PDB file of C-alpha atoms in Angstrom:
ATOM      1  CA  UNK A   1     -25.380 107.559  16.201  1.00  0.00           C
ATOM      2  CA  UNK A   2     -25.271 104.689  14.389  1.00  0.00           C
ATOM      3  CA  UNK A   3     -28.178 102.468  13.548  1.00  0.00           C
ATOM      4  CA  UNK A   4     -28.189  98.966  14.739  1.00  0.00           C
ATOM      5  CA  UNK A   5     -28.681  96.309  12.281  1.00  0.00           C
ATOM      6  CA  UNK A   6     -31.747  94.055  12.883  1.00  0.00           C
ATOM      7  CA  UNK A   7     -31.215  90.893  14.686  1.00  0.00           C
ATOM      8  CA  UNK A   8     -32.258  87.551  12.705  1.00  0.00           C
ATOM      9  CA  UNK A   9     -35.432  86.012  13.989  1.00  0.00           C
ATOM     10  CA  UNK A  10     -35.303  82.437  15.956  1.00  0.00           C
ATOM     11  CA  UNK A  11     -36.080  79.589  14.135  1.00  0.00           C
ATOM     12  CA  UNK A  12     -40.244  79.287  14.652  1.00  0.00           C
ATOM     13  CA  UNK A  13     -41.304  75.895  16.121  1.00  0.00           C
ATOM     14  CA  UNK A  14     -44.440  75.571  13.458  1.00  0.00           C
ATOM     15  CA  UNK A  15     -43.175  76.744  10.549  1.00  0.00           C
ATOM     16  CA  UNK A  16     -43.841  75.361   6.926  1.00  0.00           C
ATOM     17  CA  UNK A  17     -41.181  73.492   4.624  1.00  0.00           C
ATOM     18  CA  UNK A  18     -39.717  73.852   1.470  1.00  0.00           C
ATOM     19  CA  UNK A  19     -37.065  71.568  -0.349  1.00  0.00           C
ATOM     20  CA  UNK A  20     -35.154  68.223  -1.153  1.00  0.00           C
ATOM     21  CA  UNK A  21     -31.962  67.275  -0.894  1.00  0.00           C
ATOM     22  CA  UNK A  22     -29.836  64.293  -0.607  1.00  0.00           C
ATOM     23  CA  UNK A  23     -32.059  61.443  -2.206  1.00  0.00           C
ATOM     24  CA  UNK A  24     -34.249  62.180  -5.377  1.00  0.00           C
ATOM     25  CA  UNK A  25     -33.995  66.299  -4.989  1.00  0.00           C
ATOM     26  CA  UNK A  26     -31.365  69.340  -5.403  1.00  0.00           C
ATOM     27  CA  UNK A  27     -30.683  72.028  -3.270  1.00  0.00           C
ATOM     28  CA  UNK A  28     -30.012  75.820  -3.811  1.00  0.00           C
ATOM     29  CA  UNK A  29     -28.621  77.799  -0.725  1.00  0.00           C
ATOM     30  CA  UNK A  30     -28.871  80.869   0.554  1.00  0.00           C
ATOM     31  CA  UNK A  31     -31.163  83.059   0.117  1.00  0.00           C
ATOM     32  CA  UNK A  32     -31.214  83.753  -3.595  1.00  0.00           C
ATOM     33  CA  UNK A  33     -34.190  81.705  -5.717  1.00  0.00           C
ATOM     34  CA  UNK A  34     -37.553  82.189  -6.789  1.00  0.00           C
ATOM     35  CA  UNK A  35     -40.516  81.889  -4.397  1.00  0.00           C
ATOM     36  CA  UNK A  36     -39.129  85.150  -1.993  1.00  0.00           C
ATOM     37  CA  UNK A  37     -36.938  82.347  -0.344  1.00  0.00           C
ATOM     38  CA  UNK A  38     -36.016  85.220   2.162  1.00  0.00           C
ATOM     39  CA  UNK A  39     -36.261  82.908   5.228  1.00  0.00           C
ATOM     40  CA  UNK A  40     -32.623  81.807   5.194  1.00  0.00           C
ATOM     41  CA  UNK A  41     -32.035  77.941   4.687  1.00  0.00           C
ATOM     42  CA  UNK A  42     -32.222  76.020   1.818  1.00  0.00           C
ATOM     43  CA  UNK A  43     -34.534  75.831  -1.093  1.00  0.00           C
ATOM     44  CA  UNK A  44     -35.335  72.332  -1.764  1.00  0.00           C
ATOM     45  CA  UNK A  45     -36.630  71.344  -4.739  1.00  0.00           C
ATOM     46  CA  UNK A  46     -38.250  67.724  -6.415  1.00  0.00           C
ATOM     47  CA  UNK A  47     -36.607  67.084  -9.272  1.00  0.00           C
ATOM     48  CA  UNK A  48     -38.555  64.272 -10.215  1.00  0.00           C
ATOM     49  CA  UNK A  49     -41.710  66.034  -9.896  1.00  0.00           C
ATOM     50  CA  UNK A  50     -41.543  67.874 -13.318  1.00  0.00           C
ATOM     51  CA  UNK A  51     -40.479  64.447 -15.011  1.00  0.00           C
ATOM     52  CA  UNK A  52     -43.129  62.088 -14.164  1.00  0.00           C
ATOM     53  CA  UNK A  53     -46.235  64.922 -14.252  1.00  0.00           C
ATOM     54  CA  UNK A  54     -47.340  67.538 -15.991  1.00  0.00           C
ATOM     55  CA  UNK A  55     -47.933  70.401 -13.367  1.00  0.00           C
ATOM     56  CA  UNK A  56     -51.412  72.575 -13.785  1.00  0.00           C
ATOM     57  CA  UNK A  57     -51.247  75.011 -10.847  1.00  0.00           C
ATOM     58  CA  UNK A  58     -48.960  75.889  -7.941  1.00  0.00           C
ATOM     59  CA  UNK A  59     -50.117  76.623  -4.318  1.00  0.00           C
ATOM     60  CA  UNK A  60     -47.681  77.931  -1.563  1.00  0.00           C
ATOM     61  CA  UNK A  61     -49.201  76.301   2.008  1.00  0.00           C
ATOM     62  CA  UNK A  62     -47.507  76.479   5.427  1.00  0.00           C
ATOM     63  CA  UNK A  63     -46.149  72.970   7.235  1.00  0.00           C
ATOM     64  CA  UNK A  64     -46.407  72.552  10.632  1.00  0.00           C
ATOM     65  CA  UNK A  65     -42.798  71.115  12.164  1.00  0.00           C
ATOM     66  CA  UNK A  66     -41.147  70.492  15.356  1.00  0.00           C
ATOM     67  CA  UNK A  67     -38.034  72.268  16.416  1.00  0.00           C
ATOM     68  CA  UNK A  68     -35.762  69.047  15.405  1.00  0.00           C
ATOM     69  CA  UNK A  69     -37.505  68.842  11.760  1.00  0.00           C
ATOM     70  CA  UNK A  70     -36.677  72.594  11.237  1.00  0.00           C
ATOM     71  CA  UNK A  71     -33.053  72.490  11.842  1.00  0.00           C
ATOM     72  CA  UNK A  72     -32.808  69.488   9.718  1.00  0.00           C
ATOM     73  CA  UNK A  73     -34.713  71.060   6.603  1.00  0.00           C
ATOM     74  CA  UNK A  74     -32.436  74.398   7.142  1.00  0.00           C
ATOM     75  CA  UNK A  75     -29.858  71.976   6.698  1.00  0.00           C
ATOM     76  CA  UNK A  76     -31.093  70.321   3.729  1.00  0.00           C
ATOM     77  CA  UNK A  77     -31.879  67.050   4.750  1.00  0.00           C
ATOM     78  CA  UNK A  78     -34.994  66.470   2.969  1.00  0.00           C
ATOM     79  CA  UNK A  79     -36.211  64.362   0.195  1.00  0.00           C
ATOM     80  CA  UNK A  80     -39.371  65.165  -1.401  1.00  0.00           C
ATOM     81  CA  UNK A  81     -39.033  62.704  -4.172  1.00  0.00           C
ATOM     82  CA  UNK A  82     -41.565  60.164  -3.050  1.00  0.00           C
ATOM     83  CA  UNK A  83     -43.937  62.593  -1.437  1.00  0.00           C
ATOM     84  CA  UNK A  84     -47.723  63.535  -1.878  1.00  0.00           C
ATOM     85  CA  UNK A  85     -50.317  65.518  -0.568  1.00  0.00           C
ATOM     86  CA  UNK A  86     -53.654  64.060   0.970  1.00  0.00           C
ATOM     87  CA  UNK A  87     -56.583  65.816   2.250  1.00  0.00           C
ATOM     88  CA  UNK A  88     -58.857  63.988   4.542  1.00  0.00           C
ATOM     89  CA  UNK A  89     -62.534  64.733   3.397  1.00  0.00           C
ATOM     90  CA  UNK A  90     -64.053  64.145   6.942  1.00  0.00           C
ATOM     91  CA  UNK A  91     -62.297  66.915   8.635  1.00  0.00           C
ATOM     92  CA  UNK A  92     -61.068  68.669   5.607  1.00  0.00           C
ATOM     93  CA  UNK A  93     -57.166  68.794   6.522  1.00  0.00           C
ATOM     94  CA  UNK A  94     -54.128  68.365   4.178  1.00  0.00           C
ATOM     95  CA  UNK A  95     -51.345  66.135   4.891  1.00  0.00           C
ATOM     96  CA  UNK A  96     -48.022  65.397   3.637  1.00  0.00           C
ATOM     97  CA  UNK A  97     -46.865  62.002   3.353  1.00  0.00           C
ATOM     98  CA  UNK A  98     -43.558  60.030   2.739  1.00  0.00           C
ATOM     99  CA  UNK A  99     -41.311  63.340   2.637  1.00  0.00           C
ATOM    100  CA  UNK A 100     -38.078  62.066   4.523  1.00  0.00           C
ATOM    101  CA  UNK A 101     -36.613  64.584   6.770  1.00  0.00           C
ATOM    102  CA  UNK A 102     -33.363  63.221   8.169  1.00  0.00           C
ATOM    103  CA  UNK A 103     -32.951  62.938  12.211  1.00  0.00           C
ATOM    104  CA  UNK A 104     -31.088  66.125  13.890  1.00  0.00           C
ATOM    105  CA  UNK A 105     -28.365  64.191  15.384  1.00  0.00           C
ATOM    106  CA  UNK A 106     -28.051  66.648  18.242  1.00  0.00           C
ATOM    107  CA  UNK A 107     -31.327  66.483  19.521  1.00  0.00           C
ATOM    108  CA  UNK A 108     -30.847  63.043  20.486  1.00  0.00           C
ATOM    109  CA  UNK A 109     -34.006  60.798  22.085  1.00  0.00           C
ATOM    110  CA  UNK A 110     -36.295  63.582  21.970  1.00  0.00           C
ATOM    111  CA  UNK A 111     -35.703  64.032  18.007  1.00  0.00           C
ATOM    112  CA  UNK A 112     -38.709  63.539  15.393  1.00  0.00           C
ATOM    113  CA  UNK A 113     -39.296  60.286  13.319  1.00  0.00           C
ATOM    114  CA  UNK A 114     -38.120  60.899   9.906  1.00  0.00           C
ATOM    115  CA  UNK A 115     -41.113  59.721   7.953  1.00  0.00           C
ATOM    116  CA  UNK A 116     -44.755  60.594   8.923  1.00  0.00           C
ATOM    117  CA  UNK A 117     -47.812  62.850   8.102  1.00  0.00           C
ATOM    118  CA  UNK A 118     -46.772  66.258   8.876  1.00  0.00           C
ATOM    119  CA  UNK A 119     -49.779  68.622   8.966  1.00  0.00           C
ATOM    120  CA  UNK A 120     -50.436  71.094   5.727  1.00  0.00           C
ATOM    121  CA  UNK A 121     -51.538  74.889   6.930  1.00  0.00           C
ATOM    122  CA  UNK A 122     -53.805  76.587   4.169  1.00  0.00           C
ATOM    123  CA  UNK A 123     -57.299  78.200   4.381  1.00  0.00           C
ATOM    124  CA  UNK A 124     -60.176  75.815   4.530  1.00  0.00           C
ATOM    125  CA  UNK A 125     -61.744  77.317   1.139  1.00  0.00           C
ATOM    126  CA  UNK A 126     -58.532  76.586  -1.140  1.00  0.00           C
ATOM    127  CA  UNK A 127     -58.508  73.272   0.751  1.00  0.00           C
ATOM    128  CA  UNK A 128     -62.334  72.067  -0.411  1.00  0.00           C
ATOM    129  CA  UNK A 129     -61.265  73.913  -4.054  1.00  0.00           C
ATOM    130  CA  UNK A 130     -58.355  71.535  -3.764  1.00  0.00           C
ATOM    131  CA  UNK A 131     -60.460  68.406  -2.634  1.00  0.00           C
ATOM    132  CA  UNK A 132     -62.925  69.035  -5.289  1.00  0.00           C
ATOM    133  CA  UNK A 133     -60.205  69.226  -8.499  1.00  0.00           C
ATOM    134  CA  UNK A 134     -58.322  65.920  -6.883  1.00  0.00           C
ATOM    135  CA  UNK A 135     -61.781  63.756  -6.488  1.00  0.00           C
ATOM    136  CA  UNK A 136     -63.769  64.976  -9.911  1.00  0.00           C
ATOM    137  CA  UNK A 137     -60.234  65.386 -12.529  1.00  0.00           C
ATOM    138  CA  UNK A 138     -58.130  62.546 -10.780  1.00  0.00           C
ATOM    139  CA  UNK A 139     -55.781  65.049  -9.970  1.00  0.00           C
ATOM    140  CA  UNK A 140     -53.053  64.854  -7.258  1.00  0.00           C
ATOM    141  CA  UNK A 141     -51.018  67.143  -4.873  1.00  0.00           C
ATOM    142  CA  UNK A 142     -47.415  66.782  -5.153  1.00  0.00           C
ATOM    143  CA  UNK A 143     -44.792  68.649  -3.192  1.00  0.00           C
ATOM    144  CA  UNK A 144     -42.455  70.967  -5.968  1.00  0.00           C
ATOM    145  CA  UNK A 145     -39.936  72.857  -3.636  1.00  0.00           C
ATOM    146  CA  UNK A 146     -39.464  73.095   0.332  1.00  0.00           C
ATOM    147  CA  UNK A 147     -38.490  76.734   2.051  1.00  0.00           C
ATOM    148  CA  UNK A 148     -38.436  79.378   4.367  1.00  0.00           C
ATOM    149  CA  UNK A 149     -40.162  82.612   4.267  1.00  0.00           C
ATOM    150  CA  UNK A 150     -39.267  85.140   7.200  1.00  0.00           C
ATOM    151  CA  UNK A 151     -38.353  82.662   9.349  1.00  0.00           C
ATOM    152  CA  UNK A 152     -41.608  80.327   8.335  1.00  0.00           C
ATOM    153  CA  UNK A 153     -41.240  76.722   6.398  1.00  0.00           C
ATOM    154  CA  UNK A 154     -43.500  76.843   3.329  1.00  0.00           C
ATOM    155  CA  UNK A 155     -44.192  73.919   1.202  1.00  0.00           C
ATOM    156  CA  UNK A 156     -45.107  74.895  -2.773  1.00  0.00           C
ATOM    157  CA  UNK A 157     -47.455  72.049  -3.612  1.00  0.00           C
ATOM    158  CA  UNK A 158     -48.271  71.042  -7.298  1.00  0.00           C
ATOM    159  CA  UNK A 159     -51.781  70.068  -8.489  1.00  0.00           C
ATOM    160  CA  UNK A 160     -50.492  67.638 -11.315  1.00  0.00           C
ATOM    161  CA  UNK A 161     -51.572  65.111 -13.662  1.00  0.00           C
ATOM    162  CA  UNK A 162     -49.834  61.913 -14.071  1.00  0.00           C
ATOM    163  CA  UNK A 163     -47.445  61.813 -17.396  1.00  0.00           C
ATOM    164  CA  UNK A 164     -47.445  58.911 -19.502  1.00  0.00           C
ATOM    165  CA  UNK A 165     -44.424  56.916 -21.242  1.00  0.00           C
ATOM    166  CA  UNK A 166     -44.722  58.545 -24.575  1.00  0.00           C
ATOM    167  CA  UNK A 167     -44.665  62.252 -23.018  1.00  0.00           C
ATOM    168  CA  UNK A 168     -41.763  61.784 -20.686  1.00  0.00           C
ATOM    169  CA  UNK A 169     -39.793  60.376 -23.951  1.00  0.00           C
ATOM    170  CA  UNK A 170     -41.039  62.902 -25.724  1.00  0.00           C
ATOM    171  CA  UNK A 171     -39.793  65.925 -23.162  1.00  0.00           C
ATOM    172  CA  UNK A 172     -36.741  63.908 -23.113  1.00  0.00           C
ATOM    173  CA  UNK A 173     -36.538  64.401 -26.795  1.00  0.00           C
ATOM    174  CA  UNK A 174     -37.131  67.834 -27.080  1.00  0.00           C
ATOM    175  CA  UNK A 175     -34.765  68.865 -24.348  1.00  0.00           C
ATOM    176  CA  UNK A 176     -31.886  66.840 -26.315  1.00  0.00           C
ATOM    177  CA  UNK A 177     -32.696  68.775 -29.306  1.00  0.00           C
ATOM    178  CA  UNK A 178     -32.654  71.987 -27.547  1.00  0.00           C
ATOM    179  CA  UNK A 179     -29.305  71.030 -25.980  1.00  0.00           C
ATOM    180  CA  UNK A 180     -27.525  69.872 -29.537  1.00  0.00           C
ATOM    181  CA  UNK A 181     -28.847  73.903 -31.344  1.00  0.00           C
ATOM    182  CA  UNK A 182     -27.701  75.498 -28.040  1.00  0.00           C
ATOM    183  CA  UNK A 183     -24.066  73.971 -28.852  1.00  0.00           C
ATOM    184  CA  UNK A 184     -24.119  74.706 -32.218  1.00  0.00           C
ATOM    185  CA  UNK A 185     -25.119  78.587 -31.782  1.00  0.00           C
ATOM    186  CA  UNK A 186     -21.985  78.942 -29.592  1.00  0.00           C
ATOM    187  CA  UNK A 187     -20.129  76.597 -31.998  1.00  0.00           C
ATOM    188  CA  UNK A 188     -20.418  79.336 -34.349  1.00  0.00           C
ATOM    189  CA  UNK A 189     -20.704  82.790 -32.065  1.00  0.00           C
ATOM    190  CA  UNK A 190     -16.729  81.593 -31.554  1.00  0.00           C
TER     191      UNK A 190
END
């Protein structure tokens, strides 16, 4: 007797997010990509983050989403470009601000508001550690990617320090030099 393949699990209501597409980000579709993206849906990236910040540390956290928000994230209708995470010191809770999750048209009037603070899910000790680092060192938390892991939406946060203008120019020059070297090497091999 042949074994039945397992049925895919339905989207969960409280899930973690992951990725940018549309405004200010890119999407790599399917289940491929780093970070254990095995939950289906796109991996939405914040491409502006590496241009504007030095990423010192990466943290994966969950995110609370409404049902229509989960559907929009699975469709890749997310922009992480202007987003940031903030820790409320009084309650020691982590929130994601200025992330646009497009409206899900089929939800009708019961849909969600595209831009509002969304609660991020992390261990209390991790939140306290991040709070001390952001307060003492002047660092910030920015979303790097949004994706699904086993059906749960996840956000990859980066503990980041802002780049100066000359740092951005230096990075651009080194990328162009690398590109020129690669072009020259491919011409020689042909």
